[in-house]
Short mmCIF file of C-alpha atoms in Angstrom, two decimals:
data_model
loop_
_atom_site.label_atom_id
_atom_site.label_comp_id
_atom_site.label_asym_id
_atom_site.label_seq_id
_atom_site.Cartn_x
_atom_site.Cartn_y
_atom_site.Cartn_z
CA UNK A 1 -0.76 19.28 -30.25
CA UNK A 2 -2.96 17.62 -27.62
CA UNK A 3 -1.58 16.05 -24.44
CA UNK A 4 -1.47 12.53 -25.89
CA UNK A 5 0.74 13.56 -28.81
CA UNK A 6 3.03 15.63 -26.60
CA UNK A 7 3.21 12.80 -24.04
CA UNK A 8 4.32 10.27 -26.66
CA UNK A 9 7.35 12.33 -27.68
CA UNK A 10 9.31 11.93 -24.45
CA UNK A 11 7.50 10.12 -21.63
CA UNK A 12 7.96 6.55 -20.42
CA UNK A 13 5.09 5.43 -18.16
CA UNK A 14 5.23 2.90 -15.30
CA UNK A 15 4.03 -0.69 -15.80
CA UNK A 16 3.55 -0.01 -19.51
CA UNK A 17 4.71 -1.77 -22.66
CA UNK A 18 4.49 1.20 -24.98
CA UNK A 19 4.56 -0.81 -28.20
CA UNK A 20 1.17 -2.34 -27.40
CA UNK A 21 -0.22 0.40 -25.13
CA UNK A 22 0.82 3.60 -26.88
CA UNK A 23 -1.67 6.12 -25.47
CA UNK A 24 -2.10 7.49 -21.96
CA UNK A 25 -5.40 9.14 -21.02
CA UNK A 26 -4.95 12.88 -20.37
CA UNK A 27 -6.38 14.06 -17.04
CA UNK A 28 -6.62 17.81 -16.56
CA UNK A 29 -8.35 18.12 -13.19
CA UNK A 30 -9.40 16.11 -10.15
CA UNK A 31 -11.88 16.96 -7.42
CA UNK A 32 -13.46 14.76 -4.79
CA UNK A 33 -13.92 11.32 -6.37
CA UNK A 34 -13.89 12.58 -9.97
CA UNK A 35 -11.09 12.68 -12.55
CA UNK A 36 -11.68 15.04 -15.47
CA UNK A 37 -10.31 14.13 -18.90
CA UNK A 38 -8.97 16.52 -21.52
CA UNK A 39 -11.92 15.58 -23.72
CA UNK A 40 -14.41 16.67 -21.05
CA UNK A 41 -15.33 13.18 -19.86
CA UNK A 42 -15.57 12.43 -16.15
CA UNK A 43 -14.38 9.28 -14.38
CA UNK A 44 -15.19 8.13 -10.86
CA UNK A 45 -11.86 7.25 -9.23
CA UNK A 46 -12.76 3.83 -7.85
CA UNK A 47 -9.23 3.10 -6.59
CA UNK A 48 -8.37 6.52 -5.14
CA UNK A 49 -5.49 6.79 -7.61
CA UNK A 50 -3.61 3.76 -6.26
CA UNK A 51 -5.04 4.12 -2.76
CA UNK A 52 -3.65 7.59 -2.07
CA UNK A 53 -6.43 10.21 -2.30
CA UNK A 54 -8.53 8.67 0.46
CA UNK A 55 -10.05 12.00 1.53
CA UNK A 56 -10.89 12.96 -2.04
CA UNK A 57 -8.82 14.76 -4.64
CA UNK A 58 -7.80 18.35 -3.94
CA UNK A 59 -9.35 18.26 -0.49
CA UNK A 60 -9.56 21.93 0.48
CA UNK A 61 -8.69 21.34 4.12
CA UNK A 62 -5.43 19.62 3.12
CA UNK A 63 -4.53 21.94 0.21
CA UNK A 64 -5.18 24.98 2.40
CA UNK A 65 -2.83 23.76 5.13
CA UNK A 66 -0.12 22.91 2.59
CA UNK A 67 -0.47 26.22 0.76
CA UNK A 68 0.08 28.09 4.03
CA UNK A 69 3.10 25.96 4.87
CA UNK A 70 4.66 26.60 1.46
CA UNK A 71 4.71 30.33 2.22
CA UNK A 72 6.72 29.75 5.39
CA UNK A 73 9.15 26.83 4.86
CA UNK A 74 9.36 24.90 1.61
CA UNK A 75 12.38 22.61 2.00
CA UNK A 76 15.35 22.16 4.29
CA UNK A 77 17.87 19.34 4.65
CA UNK A 78 16.73 16.94 7.40
CA UNK A 79 20.25 15.80 8.28
CA UNK A 80 21.27 18.08 11.14
CA UNK A 81 18.07 20.17 10.98
CA UNK A 82 14.51 19.74 12.15
CA UNK A 83 11.27 21.68 11.81
CA UNK A 84 7.76 22.00 13.23
CA UNK A 85 5.89 19.97 10.57
CA UNK A 86 8.17 16.94 11.05
CA UNK A 87 7.99 17.11 14.85
CA UNK A 88 4.22 17.62 14.85
CA UNK A 89 3.71 14.76 12.40
CA UNK A 90 5.71 12.44 14.64
CA UNK A 91 3.56 13.44 17.61
CA UNK A 92 0.28 12.96 15.71
CA UNK A 93 1.28 9.69 14.07
CA UNK A 94 2.56 8.06 17.25
CA UNK A 95 -0.92 8.59 18.75
CA UNK A 96 -2.53 6.29 16.16
CA UNK A 97 0.29 3.80 15.48
CA UNK A 98 0.49 0.53 17.44
CA UNK A 99 1.76 1.39 20.90
CA UNK A 100 5.20 -0.23 20.47
CA UNK A 101 6.18 2.13 17.64
CA UNK A 102 8.49 4.89 18.90
CA UNK A 103 10.79 6.18 16.14
CA UNK A 104 10.14 7.55 12.64
CA UNK A 105 12.55 7.53 9.69
CA UNK A 106 11.51 9.68 6.71
CA UNK A 107 11.92 8.64 3.09
CA UNK A 108 10.26 9.25 -0.29
CA UNK A 109 7.76 6.51 -1.24
CA UNK A 110 6.45 3.03 -0.50
CA UNK A 111 9.34 1.18 -2.07
CA UNK A 112 11.96 3.13 -0.13
CA UNK A 113 9.91 2.70 3.05
CA UNK A 114 10.14 -1.08 2.69
CA UNK A 115 13.76 -0.86 1.53
CA UNK A 116 14.62 0.84 4.80
CA UNK A 117 12.55 -1.67 6.75
CA UNK A 118 14.63 -4.46 5.22
CA UNK A 119 17.85 -2.60 5.99
CA UNK A 120 16.74 -2.08 9.59
CA UNK A 121 16.10 -5.81 9.99
CA UNK A 122 19.46 -6.81 8.49
CA UNK A 123 21.53 -4.14 10.25
CA UNK A 124 19.77 -4.76 13.57
CA UNK A 125 21.49 -8.14 13.65
CA UNK A 126 24.72 -6.96 12.01
CA UNK A 127 25.19 -4.30 14.70
CA UNK A 128 24.93 -6.97 17.38
CA UNK A 129 27.37 -9.32 15.68
CA UNK A 130 24.67 -11.81 14.70
CA UNK A 131 25.23 -13.80 11.52
CA UNK A 132 21.76 -13.30 10.09
CA UNK A 133 21.43 -12.25 6.46
CA UNK A 134 18.25 -13.94 5.19
CA UNK A 135 14.81 -12.34 4.89
CA UNK A 136 11.54 -14.23 5.19
CA UNK A 137 8.49 -13.20 3.15
CA UNK A 138 5.10 -14.43 2.01
CA UNK A 139 4.54 -16.02 -1.36
CA UNK A 140 3.04 -13.56 -3.87
CA UNK A 141 3.88 -10.55 -1.73
CA UNK A 142 4.74 -7.21 -3.31
CA UNK A 143 6.86 -4.62 -1.54
CA UNK A 144 8.10 -2.26 -4.24
CA UNK A 145 10.49 -1.85 -7.16
CA UNK A 146 13.86 -1.00 -5.58
CA UNK A 147 16.29 -3.91 -5.20
CA UNK A 148 15.67 -4.89 -1.60
CA UNK A 149 11.92 -4.49 -2.09
CA UNK A 150 12.04 -6.55 -5.28
CA UNK A 151 14.05 -9.24 -3.52
CA UNK A 152 11.33 -9.87 -0.96
CA UNK A 153 8.51 -9.57 -3.50
CA UNK A 154 7.11 -12.77 -4.97
CA UNK A 155 5.45 -11.52 -8.16
CA UNK A 156 7.93 -12.49 -10.87
CA UNK A 157 6.23 -10.41 -13.58
CA UNK A 158 7.91 -7.37 -12.01
CA UNK A 159 11.27 -8.90 -11.14
CA UNK A 160 12.37 -11.35 -13.84
CA UNK A 161 15.33 -9.40 -15.22
CA UNK A 162 16.89 -8.76 -11.82
CA UNK A 163 16.66 -12.05 -9.89
CA UNK A 164 20.40 -12.76 -10.01
CA UNK A 165 21.06 -9.60 -8.00
CA UNK A 166 18.66 -10.14 -5.09
CA UNK A 167 19.36 -10.63 -1.39
CA UNK A 168 18.56 -14.11 -0.06
CA UNK A 169 14.88 -14.64 0.71
CA UNK A 170 12.83 -17.60 1.94
CA UNK A 171 9.07 -17.73 1.41
CA UNK A 172 6.11 -19.23 3.20
CA UNK A 173 2.44 -19.40 2.12
CA UNK A 174 -0.04 -16.98 3.63
CA UNK A 175 -2.19 -18.48 6.42
CA UNK A 176 -5.76 -18.99 5.25
CA UNK A 177 -7.21 -20.67 8.32
CA UNK A 178 -7.41 -24.22 7.03
CA UNK A 179 -3.66 -24.30 6.29
CA UNK A 180 -2.40 -22.51 9.41
CA UNK A 181 -0.85 -25.63 10.96
CA UNK A 182 1.07 -26.43 7.77
CA UNK A 183 2.34 -22.84 7.47
CA UNK A 184 3.49 -22.81 11.09
CA UNK A 185 5.24 -26.17 10.68
CA UNK A 186 7.05 -24.90 7.58
CA UNK A 187 8.02 -21.69 9.39
CA UNK A 188 9.54 -23.55 12.33
CA UNK A 189 11.58 -25.77 10.02
CA UNK A 190 12.94 -22.77 8.12
CA UNK A 191 13.89 -20.99 11.34
CA UNK A 192 15.66 -24.07 12.68
CA UNK A 193 18.08 -24.36 9.75
CA UNK A 194 18.48 -20.76 8.49
CA UNK A 195 19.88 -17.50 9.83
CA UNK A 196 16.75 -15.40 9.36
CA UNK A 197 17.06 -11.70 10.16
CA UNK A 198 13.58 -10.39 9.40
CA UNK A 199 10.10 -11.22 8.21
CA UNK A 200 8.37 -8.74 5.88
CA UNK A 201 4.67 -9.04 5.20
CA UNK A 202 1.59 -7.19 4.02
CA UNK A 203 -0.76 -7.62 6.99
CA UNK A 204 -4.07 -9.30 6.06
CA UNK A 205 -4.30 -7.99 2.47
CA UNK A 206 -1.78 -8.54 -0.33
CA UNK A 207 -2.53 -5.63 -2.63
CA UNK A 208 -0.64 -6.26 -5.87
CA UNK A 209 -1.40 -9.99 -5.59
CA UNK A 210 -4.99 -8.98 -6.41
CA UNK A 211 -6.25 -8.04 -2.95
CA UNK A 212 -5.73 -11.55 -1.59
CA UNK A 213 -6.72 -11.69 2.06
CA UNK A 214 -5.42 -14.00 4.76
CA UNK A 215 -6.19 -15.15 8.28
CA UNK A 216 -5.45 -12.85 11.23
CA UNK A 217 -5.05 -15.67 13.77
CA UNK A 218 -2.52 -17.40 11.54
CA UNK A 219 -0.53 -14.21 10.98
CA UNK A 220 -0.58 -13.53 14.71
CA UNK A 221 0.94 -16.94 15.39
CA UNK A 222 3.63 -16.36 12.75
CA UNK A 223 4.54 -13.04 14.35
CA UNK A 224 4.75 -14.57 17.82
CA UNK A 225 7.12 -17.30 16.64
CA UNK A 226 9.28 -14.76 14.81
CA UNK A 227 9.45 -12.51 17.85
CA UNK A 228 10.33 -15.47 20.08
CA UNK A 229 13.29 -16.07 17.75
CA UNK A 230 14.35 -12.39 17.57
CA UNK A 231 13.33 -12.13 13.91
CA UNK A 232 12.49 -8.50 13.14
CA UNK A 233 8.85 -8.28 11.97
CA UNK A 234 8.39 -5.67 9.22
CA UNK A 235 4.78 -4.76 8.41
CA UNK A 236 4.38 -3.27 4.94
CA UNK A 237 1.31 -1.08 5.50
CA UNK A 238 1.93 1.08 2.44
CA UNK A 239 -1.38 -0.08 0.94
CA UNK A 240 -3.34 -1.10 4.07
CA UNK A 241 -2.52 1.87 6.29
CA UNK A 242 -4.65 4.85 7.27
CA UNK A 243 -8.14 3.48 7.66
CA UNK A 244 -8.63 1.30 4.59
CA UNK A 245 -9.11 -1.93 6.55
CA UNK A 246 -11.65 -0.36 8.90
CA UNK A 247 -9.01 0.30 11.57
CA UNK A 248 -6.21 2.85 11.42
CA UNK A 249 -3.79 0.05 10.46
CA UNK A 250 -4.23 -3.60 9.56
CA UNK A 251 -1.80 -4.38 12.40
CA UNK A 252 -4.50 -3.19 14.80
CA UNK A 253 -6.33 -6.48 14.14
CA UNK A 254 -3.36 -8.40 15.57
CA UNK A 255 -2.20 -9.03 19.13
CA UNK A 256 1.47 -9.26 18.09
CA UNK A 257 2.61 -5.90 16.76
CA UNK A 258 5.32 -5.35 14.16
CA UNK A 259 8.80 -4.20 15.12
CA UNK A 260 8.95 -2.05 12.00
CA UNK A 261 6.18 -0.45 9.91
CA UNK A 262 6.39 0.88 6.34
CA UNK A 263 4.02 3.69 5.36
CA UNK A 264 3.29 5.78 2.28
CA UNK A 265 0.40 6.22 -0.23
CA UNK A 266 -2.48 7.61 1.89
CA UNK A 267 0.09 8.98 4.37
CA UNK A 268 0.02 12.32 2.52
CA UNK A 269 -3.54 11.93 1.18
CA UNK A 270 -2.40 11.73 -2.44
CA UNK A 271 -1.10 15.29 -2.47
CA UNK A 272 2.68 14.92 -2.19
CA UNK A 273 5.14 12.01 -2.26
CA UNK A 274 6.51 10.81 1.06
CA UNK A 275 7.26 7.58 2.90
CA UNK A 276 7.92 6.69 6.53
CA UNK A 277 9.53 3.71 8.21
CA UNK A 278 8.72 3.48 11.91
CA UNK A 279 10.19 1.15 14.50
CA UNK A 280 10.15 0.09 18.13
CA UNK A 281 12.58 1.35 20.73
CA UNK A 282 14.26 -2.08 20.72
CA UNK A 283 15.11 -1.80 17.02
CA UNK A 284 16.29 1.80 17.38
CA UNK A 285 18.52 0.92 20.34
CA UNK A 286 20.50 -1.52 18.19
CA UNK A 287 21.66 1.48 16.12
CA UNK A 288 22.25 3.85 19.06
CA UNK A 289 25.98 3.67 19.72
CA UNK A 290 29.22 5.64 20.01
CA UNK A 291 30.36 3.78 16.90
CA UNK A 292 29.24 5.97 13.98
CA UNK A 293 29.18 3.00 11.61
CA UNK A 294 26.30 1.48 13.56
CA UNK A 295 24.02 4.35 12.53
CA UNK A 296 21.45 3.95 9.77
CA UNK A 297 23.32 5.64 6.95
CA UNK A 298 20.43 6.11 4.58
CA UNK A 299 19.11 9.45 3.41
CA UNK A 300 16.87 11.15 0.88
CA UNK A 301 17.15 14.74 -0.27
CA UNK A 302 13.46 15.38 0.37
CA UNK A 303 13.26 13.51 3.68
CA UNK A 304 10.65 15.18 5.93
CA UNK A 305 9.79 17.77 3.28
CA UNK A 306 7.75 20.35 5.24
CA UNK A 307 4.78 20.64 2.83
CA UNK A 308 4.56 16.83 2.63
CA UNK A 309 4.65 16.57 6.43
CA UNK A 310 1.89 19.19 6.58
CA UNK A 311 -0.24 17.18 4.15
CA UNK A 312 0.25 14.10 6.33
CA UNK A 313 -0.75 15.99 9.50
CA UNK A 314 -3.91 17.28 7.81
CA UNK A 315 -4.70 13.77 6.56
CA UNK A 316 -4.39 12.32 10.08
CA UNK A 317 -6.63 15.07 11.44
CA UNK A 318 -9.27 14.07 8.90
CA UNK A 319 -8.78 10.34 9.48
CA UNK A 320 -9.50 10.54 13.20
CA UNK A 321 -12.46 12.90 12.73
CA UNK A 322 -15.98 11.64 13.41
CA UNK A 323 -17.05 12.63 9.89
CA UNK A 324 -14.46 10.46 8.13
CA UNK A 325 -14.99 7.56 10.52
CA UNK A 326 -18.71 7.64 9.75
CA UNK A 327 -17.98 7.78 6.01
CA UNK A 328 -15.74 4.72 6.33
CA UNK A 329 -18.57 2.86 8.06
CA UNK A 330 -20.98 3.94 5.32
CA UNK A 331 -18.71 2.66 2.53
CA UNK A 332 -18.26 -0.65 4.37
CA UNK A 333 -22.04 -1.10 4.61
CA UNK A 334 -22.50 -0.20 0.94
CA UNK A 335 -19.94 -2.81 -0.11
CA UNK A 336 -21.66 -5.40 2.05
CA UNK A 337 -25.00 -4.65 0.37
CA UNK A 338 -23.42 -4.87 -3.08
CA UNK A 339 -21.80 -8.15 -2.17
CA UNK A 340 -25.18 -9.53 -1.19
CA UNK A 341 -26.52 -8.55 -4.64
CA UNK A 342 -23.85 -10.31 -6.67
CA UNK A 343 -22.91 -13.24 -4.43
CA UNK A 344 -24.86 -15.79 -6.46
CA UNK A 345 -23.86 -14.55 -9.91
CA UNK A 346 -22.33 -17.31 -12.04
CA UNK A 347 -19.39 -15.10 -13.05
CA UNK A 348 -18.50 -14.14 -9.46
CA UNK A 349 -16.22 -16.16 -7.19
CA UNK A 350 -13.94 -15.66 -4.17
CA UNK A 351 -15.64 -12.55 -2.82
CA UNK A 352 -13.73 -10.79 -0.05
CA UNK A 353 -13.84 -7.58 1.96
CA UNK A 354 -11.88 -5.90 4.71
CA UNK A 355 -12.91 -2.37 5.60
CA UNK A 356 -13.41 -0.30 2.46
CA UNK A 357 -11.45 -2.83 0.37
CA UNK A 358 -13.83 -4.99 -1.66
CA UNK A 359 -12.75 -7.56 -4.26
CA UNK A 360 -13.95 -10.59 -6.13
CA UNK A 361 -12.65 -12.80 -8.93
CA UNK A 362 -14.31 -13.30 -12.28
CA UNK A 363 -15.08 -16.92 -12.94
CA UNK A 364 -13.17 -16.58 -16.21
CA UNK A 365 -9.68 -17.77 -17.18
CA UNK A 366 -7.42 -14.87 -18.14
CA UNK A 367 -3.91 -13.48 -17.84
CA UNK A 368 -2.90 -10.74 -15.41
CA UNK A 369 -2.06 -8.53 -18.39
CA UNK A 370 -3.67 -9.27 -21.73
CA UNK A 371 -6.50 -8.54 -24.15
CA UNK A 372 -9.35 -9.61 -21.88
CA UNK A 373 -8.03 -7.59 -18.98
CA UNK A 374 -7.76 -4.60 -21.31
CA UNK A 375 -11.36 -5.14 -22.42
CA UNK A 376 -12.48 -5.06 -18.78
CA UNK A 377 -10.59 -1.82 -18.22
CA UNK A 378 -12.09 -0.31 -21.37
CA UNK A 379 -15.61 -1.25 -20.25
CA UNK A 380 -15.14 0.61 -16.98
CA UNK A 381 -13.58 3.69 -18.56
CA UNK A 382 -16.17 3.85 -21.36
CA UNK A 383 -18.79 3.97 -18.62
CA UNK A 384 -17.08 6.69 -16.60
CA UNK A 385 -15.53 4.52 -13.87
CA UNK A 386 -11.81 4.13 -13.20
CA UNK A 387 -11.24 0.61 -11.92
CA UNK A 388 -7.98 -1.21 -12.61
CA UNK A 389 -8.50 -5.00 -12.79
CA UNK A 390 -5.67 -7.18 -11.49
CA UNK A 391 -5.99 -10.10 -13.88
CA UNK A 392 -9.43 -11.57 -13.24
CA UNK A 393 -9.80 -9.67 -9.96
CA UNK A 394 -12.14 -6.69 -9.81
CA UNK A 395 -11.66 -4.53 -6.74
CA UNK A 396 -12.91 -1.25 -5.32
CA UNK A 397 -10.86 0.97 -3.04
CA UNK A 398 -12.45 4.37 -3.49
CA UNK A 399 -11.98 7.54 -1.40
CA UNK A 400 -13.67 7.53 1.98
CA UNK A 401 -15.52 10.65 0.84
CA UNK A 402 -17.17 9.05 -2.20
CA UNK A 403 -20.91 9.74 -2.44
CA UNK A 404 -23.54 7.02 -2.44
CA UNK A 405 -24.54 8.05 -5.97
CA UNK A 406 -20.95 7.57 -7.14
CA UNK A 407 -20.66 4.23 -5.38
CA UNK A 408 -23.93 3.07 -6.93
CA UNK A 409 -22.59 4.02 -10.36
CA UNK A 410 -19.50 1.86 -9.75
CA UNK A 411 -21.67 -1.06 -8.66
CA UNK A 412 -24.00 -0.77 -11.66
CA UNK A 413 -21.11 -0.65 -14.14
CA UNK A 414 -19.64 -3.79 -12.55
CA UNK A 415 -23.00 -5.54 -12.79
CA UNK A 416 -23.30 -4.57 -16.46
CA UNK A 417 -19.92 -6.21 -17.03
CA UNK A 418 -20.98 -9.40 -15.23
CA UNK A 419 -24.05 -9.68 -17.42
CA UNK A 420 -22.20 -9.33 -20.70
CA UNK A 421 -18.86 -11.08 -20.14
#
């Protein structure tokens, strides 16, 4: 039996209604920006496999470091123990994080990273005897699929069956520039009549909401007001982190820095699963006490897994290298040139770019999931390009290491779609 037939016997895939999408595409190998199918076809990975493999698949520098680590220390409990890869990662990461970040808490993935960020915000106030139990979030945000993360997420397509079980959340619109005053006014009113513990947000780019981008000045003002009111600011940089926005983190565009940051995806360069929740000394100090119950009693079996930490260290070493920084600049320029080519096309609207993230909307009415979206996906895959439309939004978030030839292929396949849709 081939992989498809064997897959269908037992496997349940994420974000899939199997009755109408019965087959998964078998991938047998990945290298650089290319995914290799079981049938011999090649696909350019235009979204870096959900924004993880930013230095290319099976990067030999990263795999070599991890292979060596696996011969020395594979796994050890992180409660009561420590090890060199975890300590070194903390030292390397602190160098590139916003300067107020001081402590790192290991977890498993993006959803648990935000889950812990939410718990930090709520328990920060609980430990001080403050009656604050409400979270604030942006409309249309997405922060993961565990219960706290779902609670603060605003995309109901993911959360409908679970709404009665959520923590209490208030929402404000994202600041777009022209609406900043209205957003700030709404924020101040909510703060005045509610016991808000924390504000969780995707800084500048809302990934799952179809790469919607918002105004840095407006977000900065929101953060300042929250900080003035001792509301813990939790930046979900799971998608935006590690160079994708043109800076190490989207928070680097802002004067007011988050109290807590949530990291995953490109953290380990797509090689191994891991998440991190970092925080300021002020947040950490609210948990530092002789009373054991004031500790953050959250743990994962694979917290600070040594090979995963090693992958993250290697990824950071690449990220800060001159070679990768130049490749990021090259991709940014290529996107800008492509944008110039398609900006006047009748089917193109709402073009947007931040760093290597490029997106636009099709001037066509369609559902987020449906036949037309599936036709778009099929067009890309039939032409050897893996892009995953979010409703009528087409976006590119390829590895930093993608070649110009591969980028040009992505652009040409998009243009073919525009001319036939």
